[in-house]
Amino acid sequence: MKQLWTIQDWKNAYENKQIKLEDLFDYVKSISNDDHAWIEIASTAQFQTQIDQLKNQDTDLPLYGVPFAVKDNIDVAGFHTTAACKEAEYLATTDATVVAKLKKAGAIVIGKTNLDQFATGLVGVRSPYGAVKNSFNPEYISGGSSSGSSVTVAKGVVPFSLGTDTAGSGRVPAGHNNIVGLKPTKGWFSTTGLIPACRTIDVISIFALTIDDAWAVANIMQGYDDADVYSRTHPANVPTQFSKGKIAVPKQLEFYGDIETEKAFSIAIERVKTLGYQVEEIDFTDFNQLAQALYNDAWVAERTVAVEKLITRDQAHPVIAQIIAQADKFKATDALQAEYNRAELARKINLALTPYDALMVPTAPTIYKIMDVEADPIVKNSHMGAYTNFVNFADLSAIALPNVIRADGVPSGVTFIAPAWHDQALANFAQKWQAETALTLGTSEQNYQKTLEIQSNNSVKLAVVGAHLTGMPLNFQLTTRLATLLKKTKSAANYKLYALKNTTPPKPGLQCDAQGQSIELEVWDIPLANFGAIVAEVPAPLGIGNVQLEDGSWVKGFICESYAIQDATDISHFGGWRSYIQSLKQNNATSNSTKTGEVIS
């Protein structure tokens, strides 16, 4: 089972009868904790309970029998929750909402993972259960606070795990361990069953070896939850792909003297260009100011509230106690002013990002050895948040991705950051990124392979054949509704295309006909909330129906009423509207040339 790295690997092994559910008992017993990644590994009884619940389920479940790990500030029924504080420990009687969804999809929890106590830290060393060791070099930090969750994925113990992310805890560990860290838009995943760090900006995050696995898990976890007061409904009004052709990078970059990470980021910039994007520098002053507010302003009181609901300060890890004690110097008026400042900076940041598909930053500016962090815990930790702390404050989405393995053998990652709800656009780009890096997955020798199409229920695929094609007069009706081009393809071989009379601008009509042929078309992805506005603009005799593509799949598409083709011209032999329009231009040019010749002669 150690050779089963991705979700698809596990699913294939079950399908091919290479493994069965009962094999997981011995697998779990074989798990070592010499890297301090685990706080609680499933006992036989804890495991048997889940197996029994799964035995009568359909083996076609999307995550049937797939093991995963859960950060130990997230509740799993029958397991203890500690938040890496023994004094705060309790036995969870119900699953966190996202855990329940994953179990319903067939996944099995095999343990709870270590973390910086109360999810306060980005280093992975602030735990009474030991400092979690980097999966590539045990002398180095794993990153935190979701330290154990990242290492269990990087080492292939589980194909995915749950972390949390308040200020980078779902990204920094991904960067330090050569894996993917999906930090969702706030409110997309329920946080019911999570011990909060900063409740207003906490999210539960996903670690995986590939963006495909992370996205598959995200689609199961996502959804509004009445029980979570910070849960939000997806607006379905955002683009599902990058379309602006530009990526921003910070003008002011800080690596704290780490030449290797600086080199790694330069490589990332060149890779972005190779993928066809312009790279532009933007002023990072507002981003830095917002990042610094997390621990240097009244916001630190949110952590104090969370911790002191469970324990007294003297029971906390010494560094954590020092951090939460800072709340004592702030007043209620300071908290209000901090929120005003946050809102102002967040607005500036979002406006600054408007011209770009995303902002790319180093996931962390450097990496330290465990002994160095223990000697200087506050300052070294603060360095880790240079490019992460502002993200949730500004209500942004983000994906941390592998970039390079440095000359010293440890990974260095980058993070792509976009506005709220642009998670799908980030994921689509991440597939291209992982394919281009050609890095092995985590600590394995496997390379990235695309296993799924990044899609959701928040958009509609629409086939266009005429005036809405790229460069045509009505294409703006799509682009102004944030539609993005998915692909250029053809219809199935049973359609005819007609040039309609008396239409402005000129339009074709598409009809299904057994005597037809394949017609060139484009498939666009329309945000669901914007689809109605496009449909409302469709004039008679056209309408929106279903169109079959040459690969056999069906999408929505422009079709035509039968009465309109009675006096229309069959132009199917041109193969598509674009070729027909080009033929008209050529005929006009020939006609004009002939007339000119007659005048000259």
Coordinates of C-alpha atoms in Angstrom, one line a residue:
M1 CA 0.0 0.0 0.0
K2 CA 3.0 2.3 0.4
Q3 CA 3.1 2.5 -3.4
L4 CA -0.5 3.9 -3.5
W5 CA 0.1 7.6 -3.7
T6 CA -3.0 9.3 -5.3
I7 CA -6.7 8.8 -4.9
Q8 CA -6.8 7.2 -8.3
D9 CA -4.0 4.8 -7.2
W10 CA -6.2 3.7 -4.3
K11 CA -9.4 3.4 -6.4
N12 CA -7.6 1.3 -9.0
A13 CA -6.2 -1.0 -6.3
Y14 CA -9.7 -1.7 -5.0
E15 CA -11.2 -2.1 -8.5
N16 CA -8.4 -4.5 -9.5
K17 CA -8.8 -6.6 -6.3
Q18 CA -5.2 -5.8 -5.3
I19 CA -6.5 -4.7 -1.9
K20 CA -9.6 -5.0 0.2
L21 CA -10.9 -2.9 3.1
E22 CA -9.7 -5.3 5.7
D23 CA -6.1 -4.8 4.5
L24 CA -6.2 -1.4 6.0
F25 CA -6.0 -2.8 9.5
D26 CA -2.4 -4.0 9.0
Y27 CA -1.6 -0.9 7.0
V28 CA -2.5 1.4 9.9
K29 CA -0.6 -0.7 12.4
S30 CA 2.5 -0.3 10.3
I31 CA 2.5 3.5 10.4
S32 CA 5.5 5.0 12.0
N33 CA 5.5 8.2 14.0
D34 CA 9.2 9.0 14.1
D35 CA 8.5 12.3 12.3
H36 CA 6.0 13.3 15.0
A37 CA 3.3 13.8 12.4
W38 CA 0.6 12.0 14.3
I39 CA -1.1 12.7 17.6
E40 CA -3.6 9.8 17.4
I41 CA -3.4 6.9 15.0
A42 CA -6.7 4.9 14.6
S43 CA -7.1 2.0 17.0
T44 CA -8.6 -1.3 15.8
A45 CA -11.9 -0.3 17.4
Q46 CA -11.9 3.2 15.8
F47 CA -11.1 1.7 12.5
Q48 CA -13.6 -1.2 12.7
T49 CA -16.4 1.2 13.3
Q50 CA -15.7 3.0 10.1
I51 CA -15.2 -0.3 8.1
D52 CA -18.6 -1.6 9.4
Q53 CA -20.3 1.6 8.2
L54 CA -18.7 1.2 4.8
K55 CA -19.2 -2.5 4.2
N56 CA -22.8 -2.1 3.1
Q57 CA -22.1 0.9 0.9
D58 CA -21.7 1.1 -2.8
T59 CA -18.2 0.5 -3.9
D60 CA -18.7 3.1 -6.6
L61 CA -18.5 5.8 -3.9
P62 CA -16.0 8.5 -5.1
L63 CA -13.7 7.9 -2.1
Y64 CA -14.5 4.3 -1.3
G65 CA -11.9 2.9 1.1
V66 CA -9.5 5.8 0.6
P67 CA -7.7 6.7 3.8
F68 CA -7.2 10.3 4.9
A69 CA -5.8 12.2 7.9
V70 CA -7.4 15.0 9.8
K71 CA -5.6 17.9 11.6
D72 CA -6.2 17.5 15.3
N73 CA -8.3 20.7 15.8
I74 CA -11.1 19.2 13.6
D75 CA -13.5 16.8 15.2
V76 CA -13.8 13.1 14.2
A77 CA -16.4 11.0 16.0
G78 CA -14.7 8.5 18.3
F79 CA -11.3 10.3 18.2
H80 CA -9.9 12.7 20.7
T81 CA -9.5 16.4 19.7
T82 CA -6.5 18.2 21.3
A83 CA -5.5 21.1 19.1
A84 CA -2.0 20.0 20.3
C85 CA -2.9 20.8 23.9
K86 CA -3.3 17.9 26.3
E87 CA -5.2 20.1 28.8
A88 CA -7.8 20.9 26.1
E89 CA -8.4 17.3 25.1
Y90 CA -11.9 15.9 24.7
L91 CA -13.5 12.9 22.9
A92 CA -15.5 14.0 19.9
T93 CA -18.9 12.5 19.6
T94 CA -19.8 13.9 16.2
D95 CA -17.9 14.5 13.0
A96 CA -17.1 17.9 11.7
T97 CA -19.4 18.7 8.8
V98 CA -16.6 18.2 6.2
V99 CA -15.4 15.0 7.8
A100 CA -19.0 13.6 7.7
K101 CA -19.2 14.5 4.0
L102 CA -15.9 12.7 3.2
K103 CA -17.0 9.6 5.2
K104 CA -20.3 9.6 3.3
A105 CA -18.3 9.5 0.1
G106 CA -16.4 6.4 1.4
A107 CA -13.2 7.9 2.9
I108 CA -11.8 6.5 6.1
V109 CA -10.0 8.5 8.8
I110 CA -6.8 6.7 9.9
G111 CA -5.7 9.3 12.4
K112 CA -5.4 12.8 13.8
T113 CA -2.3 14.9 12.9
N114 CA 0.1 17.1 14.9
L115 CA 0.0 20.9 14.6
D116 CA 1.3 24.1 16.1
Q117 CA -0.8 24.4 19.2
F118 CA -4.2 25.9 18.6
A119 CA -3.2 26.4 15.0
T120 CA -1.0 29.3 16.1
G121 CA 2.2 29.2 14.1
L122 CA 3.6 28.5 10.6
V123 CA 6.6 26.3 11.7
G124 CA 5.3 23.0 13.1
V125 CA 7.4 23.0 16.2
R126 CA 5.0 24.5 18.8
S127 CA 3.6 21.3 20.0
P128 CA 4.0 19.1 23.1
Y129 CA 3.8 16.1 20.8
G130 CA 7.1 17.1 19.2
A131 CA 8.3 19.2 16.3
V132 CA 7.1 17.7 13.0
K133 CA 10.1 16.9 10.7
N134 CA 10.3 18.0 7.1
S135 CA 9.5 15.1 4.7
F136 CA 12.7 15.8 2.7
N137 CA 15.2 16.6 5.4
P138 CA 14.3 15.9 9.1
E139 CA 16.6 18.7 10.3
Y140 CA 14.2 21.3 8.7
I141 CA 10.8 22.5 9.7
S142 CA 7.7 21.0 8.0
G143 CA 5.9 24.3 8.2
G144 CA 2.7 24.8 10.2
S145 CA 0.4 25.0 11.7
S146 CA -0.9 22.0 9.6
S147 CA 2.4 20.3 10.0
G148 CA 1.4 16.7 10.4
S149 CA -1.3 16.8 7.7
S150 CA 1.3 17.9 5.1
V151 CA 3.9 15.4 6.0
T152 CA 1.5 12.4 5.9
V153 CA 0.6 13.3 2.3
A154 CA 4.1 14.1 1.2
K155 CA 5.3 10.7 2.4
G156 CA 2.4 8.9 0.8
V157 CA 0.8 7.6 4.0
V158 CA -2.5 9.1 2.8
P159 CA -3.4 10.6 -0.6
F160 CA -5.1 13.6 1.0
S161 CA -5.5 15.2 4.4
L162 CA -7.3 18.1 6.0
G163 CA -5.6 21.1 7.5
T164 CA -6.7 24.5 8.4
D165 CA -5.7 27.9 7.2
T166 CA -6.0 31.2 9.0
A167 CA -2.8 32.9 7.9
G168 CA -1.0 30.4 5.8
S169 CA -1.3 27.1 7.7
G170 CA -2.7 25.3 4.6
R171 CA 0.0 26.8 2.3
V172 CA 3.3 27.0 4.0
P173 CA 3.5 23.3 4.9
A174 CA 2.6 22.5 1.3
G175 CA 5.4 24.6 0.0
H176 CA 7.9 23.0 2.4
N177 CA 6.9 19.4 1.4
N178 CA 6.4 19.5 -2.4
I179 CA 2.6 19.1 -2.3
V180 CA -0.6 21.0 -3.2
G181 CA -2.3 23.1 -0.6
L182 CA -5.9 24.3 -1.5
K183 CA -6.9 27.2 0.6
P184 CA -10.6 27.8 -0.2
T185 CA -12.6 31.0 -0.2
K186 CA -13.8 31.7 3.3
G187 CA -17.2 30.1 3.9
W188 CA -17.0 27.6 0.9
F189 CA -16.3 24.7 3.3
S190 CA -18.1 24.5 6.6
T191 CA -16.1 25.0 9.8
T192 CA -18.6 23.3 12.1
G193 CA -16.6 21.0 14.3
L194 CA -13.4 23.1 14.1
I195 CA -11.7 24.5 17.2
P196 CA -11.2 28.1 15.9
A197 CA -7.9 30.1 15.8
C198 CA -9.4 33.3 14.4
R199 CA -13.0 32.4 13.8
T200 CA -13.8 35.2 11.4
I201 CA -11.1 34.2 8.9
D202 CA -10.5 30.4 9.6
V203 CA -11.0 27.9 6.8
I204 CA -10.5 24.2 6.6
S205 CA -7.9 23.4 3.8
I206 CA -6.9 20.4 1.8
F207 CA -3.5 18.8 1.2
A208 CA -2.9 16.5 -1.7
L209 CA -0.2 15.4 -4.1
T210 CA -2.1 16.7 -7.2
I211 CA -4.6 19.5 -7.8
D212 CA -6.9 16.8 -9.3
D213 CA -7.1 15.0 -6.0
A214 CA -7.5 18.3 -4.1
W215 CA -10.3 19.4 -6.4
A216 CA -12.1 16.1 -6.1
V217 CA -12.1 16.3 -2.4
A218 CA -13.1 20.0 -2.4
N219 CA -16.2 19.2 -4.5
I220 CA -17.3 16.7 -1.8
M221 CA -16.5 19.1 1.1
Q222 CA -18.0 22.3 -0.4
G223 CA -21.5 23.6 0.4
Y224 CA -23.4 26.0 2.6
D225 CA -24.0 25.0 6.3
D226 CA -26.7 26.6 8.4
A227 CA -24.8 25.6 11.5
D228 CA -21.8 27.6 10.6
V229 CA -22.5 31.3 11.0
Y230 CA -19.6 32.2 8.6
S231 CA -20.7 29.8 5.9
R232 CA -21.6 31.3 2.5
T233 CA -23.4 30.2 -0.6
H234 CA -21.3 30.2 -3.8
P235 CA -22.5 33.1 -6.0
A236 CA -21.8 31.3 -9.3
N237 CA -21.0 34.5 -11.0
V238 CA -17.2 34.3 -11.4
P239 CA -15.0 33.0 -14.2
T240 CA -13.9 29.3 -14.1
Q241 CA -10.7 29.9 -15.9
F242 CA -8.0 32.5 -16.3
S243 CA -8.7 34.8 -19.2
K244 CA -6.8 38.0 -18.7
G245 CA -3.4 36.6 -19.7
K246 CA -1.5 38.5 -16.9
I247 CA -0.1 37.3 -13.6
A248 CA 1.1 39.8 -10.9
V249 CA 4.1 39.4 -8.7
P250 CA 5.3 41.6 -5.8
K251 CA 7.5 44.5 -6.6
Q252 CA 9.0 44.3 -3.1
L253 CA 10.3 40.8 -2.6
E254 CA 11.8 39.6 0.7
F255 CA 13.7 36.4 1.1
Y256 CA 15.6 37.1 4.3
G257 CA 18.9 36.4 2.6
D258 CA 17.8 33.0 1.2
I259 CA 19.4 32.9 -2.3
E260 CA 18.0 29.5 -3.0
T261 CA 14.4 30.6 -2.6
E262 CA 15.1 33.7 -4.6
K263 CA 16.4 31.6 -7.5
A264 CA 13.4 29.3 -7.2
F265 CA 11.0 32.2 -7.6
S266 CA 12.8 33.4 -10.6
I267 CA 12.3 30.0 -12.1
A268 CA 8.6 30.3 -11.3
I269 CA 8.4 33.6 -13.1
E270 CA 9.9 32.1 -16.2
R271 CA 7.5 29.2 -16.1
V272 CA 4.5 31.5 -15.9
K273 CA 5.8 33.2 -19.1
T274 CA 6.3 29.8 -20.7
L275 CA 2.7 29.1 -20.0
G276 CA 1.8 32.2 -22.0
Y277 CA 1.2 34.8 -19.4
Q278 CA 2.6 38.3 -19.0
V279 CA 4.2 38.9 -15.6
E280 CA 3.9 42.4 -14.1
E281 CA 5.1 43.7 -10.8
I282 CA 2.7 45.4 -8.4
D283 CA 3.3 47.5 -5.3
F284 CA 3.1 45.2 -2.3
T285 CA 2.9 47.9 0.4
D286 CA -0.8 47.4 1.2
F287 CA -0.4 43.6 1.2
N288 CA 2.4 43.9 3.7
Q289 CA 0.5 46.3 6.0
L290 CA -2.5 43.9 6.1
A291 CA -0.2 40.9 6.8
Q292 CA 1.4 42.7 9.7
A293 CA -2.0 43.4 11.3
L294 CA -2.5 39.7 12.2
Y295 CA -0.3 39.7 15.2
N296 CA 0.6 43.3 15.7
D297 CA -3.0 44.7 16.0
A298 CA -6.1 44.0 18.0
W299 CA -6.8 41.0 15.8
V300 CA -4.6 38.9 18.0
A301 CA -7.4 39.1 20.5
E302 CA -9.4 36.6 18.4
R303 CA -6.8 34.0 19.1
T304 CA -7.0 34.9 22.8
V305 CA -10.8 34.3 22.8
A306 CA -10.4 30.9 21.1
V307 CA -7.7 29.6 23.5
E308 CA -9.2 30.9 26.7
K309 CA -12.5 29.2 26.0
L310 CA -10.6 25.9 26.5
I311 CA -7.7 26.5 28.9
T312 CA -6.0 29.1 31.0
R313 CA -2.9 30.9 29.7
D314 CA -0.5 29.0 32.0
Q315 CA -1.6 25.7 30.4
A316 CA -0.7 26.8 26.9
H317 CA 2.6 26.3 25.1
P318 CA 5.0 29.1 26.3
V319 CA 5.2 30.7 22.9
I320 CA 1.4 30.6 22.4
A321 CA 0.9 32.1 25.9
Q322 CA 3.2 34.9 24.9
I323 CA 1.2 35.6 21.7
I324 CA -2.3 35.6 23.2
A325 CA -1.2 37.8 26.1
Q326 CA -0.7 40.6 23.6
A327 CA -4.5 41.1 23.6
D328 CA -4.3 42.7 27.0
K329 CA -2.8 45.9 25.5
F330 CA -5.8 46.5 23.2
K331 CA -9.2 48.1 23.9
A332 CA -12.6 47.6 22.3
T333 CA -12.1 50.8 20.3
D334 CA -8.8 49.3 19.0
A335 CA -10.7 46.3 17.7
L336 CA -13.1 48.5 15.8
Q337 CA -10.3 50.5 14.3
A338 CA -8.5 47.3 13.3
E339 CA -11.6 46.2 11.4
Y340 CA -11.8 49.6 9.6
N341 CA -8.2 49.4 8.6
R342 CA -8.6 45.8 7.4
A343 CA -11.6 46.7 5.2
E344 CA -9.7 49.6 3.7
L345 CA -6.6 47.6 2.9
A346 CA -8.7 44.6 1.6
R347 CA -10.5 46.9 -0.8
K348 CA -7.2 48.4 -2.1
I349 CA -5.8 44.9 -2.5
N350 CA -8.7 43.6 -4.4
L351 CA -8.7 46.6 -6.7
A352 CA -5.0 46.2 -7.3
L353 CA -5.6 42.6 -8.4
T354 CA -8.5 43.4 -10.8
P355 CA -6.3 43.5 -14.0
Y356 CA -4.8 40.1 -13.3
D357 CA -5.8 36.5 -13.4
A358 CA -3.8 36.0 -10.2
L359 CA -1.0 37.1 -7.9
M360 CA 2.0 34.7 -7.7
V361 CA 4.1 34.8 -4.5
P362 CA 6.7 32.5 -2.9
T363 CA 4.7 30.3 -0.6
A364 CA 7.4 31.1 2.0
P365 CA 10.4 33.4 1.7
T366 CA 12.8 30.9 3.2
I367 CA 13.0 27.7 5.2
Y368 CA 14.7 27.1 8.6
K369 CA 16.1 24.2 10.5
I370 CA 14.1 23.2 13.6
M371 CA 16.9 24.2 15.9
D372 CA 17.0 27.7 14.5
V373 CA 13.2 28.2 15.0
E374 CA 13.4 26.9 18.5
A375 CA 16.1 29.4 19.3
D376 CA 14.2 32.3 17.8
P377 CA 10.5 31.2 17.7
I378 CA 8.7 34.5 17.2
V379 CA 10.8 36.2 14.5
K380 CA 11.5 33.0 12.5
N381 CA 7.8 32.2 12.5
S382 CA 6.8 35.7 11.4
H383 CA 9.1 35.3 8.4
M384 CA 7.0 32.3 7.2
G385 CA 3.9 34.5 6.9
A386 CA 5.3 37.2 4.7
Y387 CA 3.3 36.1 1.7
T388 CA 0.3 34.4 3.5
N389 CA -1.0 36.5 6.4
F390 CA -3.0 38.9 4.2
V391 CA -5.0 36.4 2.2
N392 CA -8.0 35.6 4.4
F393 CA -8.1 39.1 5.7
A394 CA -8.6 40.3 2.1
D395 CA -11.1 37.5 1.4
L396 CA -9.0 35.9 -1.3
S397 CA -8.7 32.3 -2.6
A398 CA -5.3 30.6 -3.0
I399 CA -3.6 27.4 -4.1
A400 CA 0.0 26.5 -3.0
L401 CA 1.8 24.5 -5.7
P402 CA 5.2 22.7 -5.9
N403 CA 7.8 24.7 -7.8
V404 CA 11.3 23.3 -7.5
I405 CA 13.5 21.1 -5.3
R406 CA 16.3 23.4 -4.3
A407 CA 20.0 22.7 -4.6
D408 CA 20.1 21.8 -0.9
G409 CA 17.4 19.1 -1.4
V410 CA 14.4 20.8 0.2
P411 CA 11.3 22.0 -1.7
S412 CA 10.3 25.5 -2.5
G413 CA 6.8 26.3 -3.6
V414 CA 4.7 29.2 -5.0
T415 CA 1.2 30.3 -4.3
F416 CA -1.3 31.7 -6.7
I417 CA -3.9 34.0 -5.2
A418 CA -7.1 35.3 -6.7
P419 CA -10.3 37.0 -5.6
A420 CA -12.9 35.2 -3.5
W421 CA -14.7 32.3 -5.3
H422 CA -12.1 32.0 -8.0
D423 CA -11.1 28.6 -6.6
Q424 CA -12.1 26.8 -9.8
A425 CA -10.1 29.2 -12.1
L426 CA -7.0 28.6 -9.8
A427 CA -7.5 24.9 -10.0
N428 CA -7.7 24.9 -13.8
F429 CA -4.5 26.8 -14.0
A430 CA -2.9 24.5 -11.4
Q431 CA -3.3 21.5 -13.7
K432 CA -1.3 23.3 -16.3
W433 CA 1.3 24.3 -13.7
Q434 CA 1.8 20.8 -12.3
A435 CA 2.1 19.4 -15.8
E436 CA 4.7 22.0 -16.7
T437 CA 6.9 21.6 -13.6
A438 CA 7.4 17.9 -14.3
L439 CA 8.2 17.4 -10.6
T440 CA 7.7 14.1 -8.8
L441 CA 4.8 14.0 -6.4
G442 CA 5.7 14.6 -2.7
T443 CA 8.6 12.3 -1.9
S444 CA 7.5 9.7 -4.5
E445 CA 9.0 9.0 -7.9
Q446 CA 5.7 9.4 -9.6
N447 CA 5.0 12.3 -12.0
Y448 CA 1.8 14.3 -12.3
Q449 CA -0.9 12.9 -14.6
K450 CA -4.2 14.6 -15.2
T451 CA -7.0 12.4 -13.9
L452 CA -10.1 14.6 -14.1
E453 CA -11.6 17.8 -15.7
I454 CA -11.8 20.7 -13.2
Q455 CA -15.5 21.4 -13.1
S456 CA -18.4 22.2 -10.7
N457 CA -22.1 22.9 -10.6
N458 CA -21.5 26.7 -10.7
S459 CA -21.2 27.1 -14.5
V460 CA -22.9 26.0 -17.7
K461 CA -21.0 24.8 -20.9
L462 CA -22.4 26.5 -24.0
A463 CA -21.6 25.6 -27.6
V464 CA -21.5 28.6 -30.0
V465 CA -21.3 28.3 -33.8
G466 CA -21.7 31.8 -35.2
A467 CA -21.8 35.4 -34.1
H468 CA -20.6 34.5 -30.6
L469 CA -17.4 32.9 -31.7
T470 CA -14.1 34.4 -30.6
G471 CA -13.6 37.6 -32.6
M472 CA -17.1 37.7 -33.9
P473 CA -19.6 40.6 -33.3
L474 CA -21.5 39.1 -30.4
N475 CA -18.6 37.5 -28.5
F476 CA -18.8 40.4 -26.0
Q477 CA -22.1 39.0 -24.7
L478 CA -20.1 36.1 -23.4
T479 CA -16.9 37.8 -22.2
T480 CA -18.8 40.6 -20.4
R481 CA -20.6 37.9 -18.4
L482 CA -17.2 36.4 -17.4
A483 CA -17.5 33.4 -19.7
T484 CA -14.2 31.7 -20.6
L485 CA -13.3 29.6 -23.7
L486 CA -13.0 26.0 -22.8
K487 CA -12.1 24.5 -26.2
K488 CA -12.5 24.7 -30.0
T489 CA -14.0 21.5 -31.3
K490 CA -16.7 20.1 -33.6
S491 CA -20.3 18.9 -33.2
A492 CA -21.3 15.3 -33.7
A493 CA -21.6 14.3 -37.4
N494 CA -25.3 14.9 -37.7
Y495 CA -25.8 18.7 -37.9
K496 CA -26.4 21.2 -40.6
L497 CA -25.5 24.9 -40.6
Y498 CA -27.6 27.5 -42.4
A499 CA -27.0 31.2 -43.1
L500 CA -30.1 32.9 -41.9
K501 CA -31.7 35.8 -43.8
N502 CA -32.4 39.2 -42.4
T503 CA -30.3 38.9 -39.2
T504 CA -28.1 41.7 -37.8
P505 CA -25.3 40.9 -37.3
P506 CA -25.4 38.0 -39.7
K507 CA -26.1 34.7 -37.8
P508 CA -26.3 31.0 -38.7
G509 CA -28.8 28.4 -37.5
L510 CA -27.7 25.0 -36.3
Q511 CA -30.1 22.0 -36.8
C512 CA -29.8 18.3 -36.0
D513 CA -30.1 16.3 -39.3
A514 CA -29.3 12.7 -39.9
Q515 CA -27.8 13.7 -43.3
G516 CA -25.6 16.4 -41.7
Q517 CA -21.9 16.5 -40.8
S518 CA -19.6 17.8 -38.0
I519 CA -19.7 21.6 -37.6
E520 CA -16.9 23.7 -36.1
L521 CA -17.8 25.3 -32.8
E522 CA -16.5 26.7 -29.5
V523 CA -17.5 25.6 -26.0
W524 CA -17.6 28.3 -23.5
D525 CA -18.0 28.0 -19.7
I526 CA -20.6 30.5 -18.4
P527 CA -21.0 31.3 -14.7
L528 CA -24.4 29.9 -13.8
A529 CA -25.7 33.2 -12.3
N530 CA -24.9 35.0 -15.6
F531 CA -26.4 32.4 -18.0
G532 CA -29.9 33.7 -17.8
A533 CA -28.7 37.2 -19.0
I534 CA -27.2 35.5 -22.1
V535 CA -30.3 33.5 -22.8
A536 CA -32.5 36.6 -22.5
E537 CA -30.6 38.2 -25.4
V538 CA -31.1 35.3 -27.8
P539 CA -33.6 36.5 -30.6
A540 CA -36.0 34.4 -32.6
P541 CA -35.6 32.1 -34.5
L542 CA -32.6 31.1 -32.4
G543 CA -32.8 29.4 -29.0
I544 CA -30.8 27.5 -26.5
G545 CA -31.0 23.7 -26.6
N546 CA -28.7 20.7 -26.3
V547 CA -25.9 20.0 -28.8
Q548 CA -23.9 16.9 -29.1
L549 CA -20.1 17.2 -29.5
E550 CA -17.9 15.0 -31.6
D551 CA -16.7 13.2 -28.5
G552 CA -20.3 12.1 -27.7
S553 CA -20.8 14.5 -24.8
W554 CA -23.7 17.0 -24.7
V555 CA -23.7 20.7 -23.8
K556 CA -26.1 23.6 -24.0
G557 CA -25.9 25.3 -27.4
F558 CA -27.5 27.7 -29.9
I559 CA -30.1 25.9 -32.1
C560 CA -32.6 27.2 -34.6
E561 CA -36.4 26.9 -35.2
S562 CA -37.3 24.8 -38.2
Y563 CA -39.3 27.5 -39.9
A564 CA -36.3 29.7 -40.3
I565 CA -34.4 27.4 -42.5
Q566 CA -37.0 27.3 -45.3
D567 CA -35.5 30.3 -47.0
A568 CA -32.0 30.0 -45.4
T569 CA -28.8 28.9 -47.3
D570 CA -27.3 25.5 -46.4
I571 CA -23.6 26.3 -45.7
S572 CA -22.7 23.0 -44.0
H573 CA -20.1 22.2 -46.6
F574 CA -18.0 25.0 -45.3
G575 CA -17.6 23.1 -42.1
G576 CA -18.4 26.2 -39.9
W577 CA -19.4 29.8 -39.8
R578 CA -15.9 31.2 -39.8
S579 CA -15.0 29.5 -43.1
Y580 CA -18.3 30.7 -44.6
I581 CA -17.6 34.3 -43.6
Q582 CA -14.1 34.1 -45.0
S583 CA -15.5 32.9 -48.3
L584 CA -17.8 35.9 -48.5
K585 CA -14.8 38.2 -47.9
Q586 CA -12.8 36.5 -50.6
N587 CA -15.8 36.7 -53.0
N588 CA -16.2 40.4 -52.2
A589 CA -12.4 41.0 -52.7
T590 CA -12.5 39.2 -56.1
S591 CA -15.6 41.1 -57.2
N592 CA -14.0 44.5 -56.3
S593 CA -10.8 43.5 -58.1
T594 CA -12.7 42.6 -61.2
K595 CA -14.6 45.9 -61.1
T596 CA -11.4 47.9 -60.7
G597 CA -9.9 46.1 -63.6
E598 CA -12.8 46.9 -65.8
V599 CA -12.5 50.6 -64.9
I600 CA -8.8 50.6 -65.6
S601 CA -9.2 49.0 -69.0

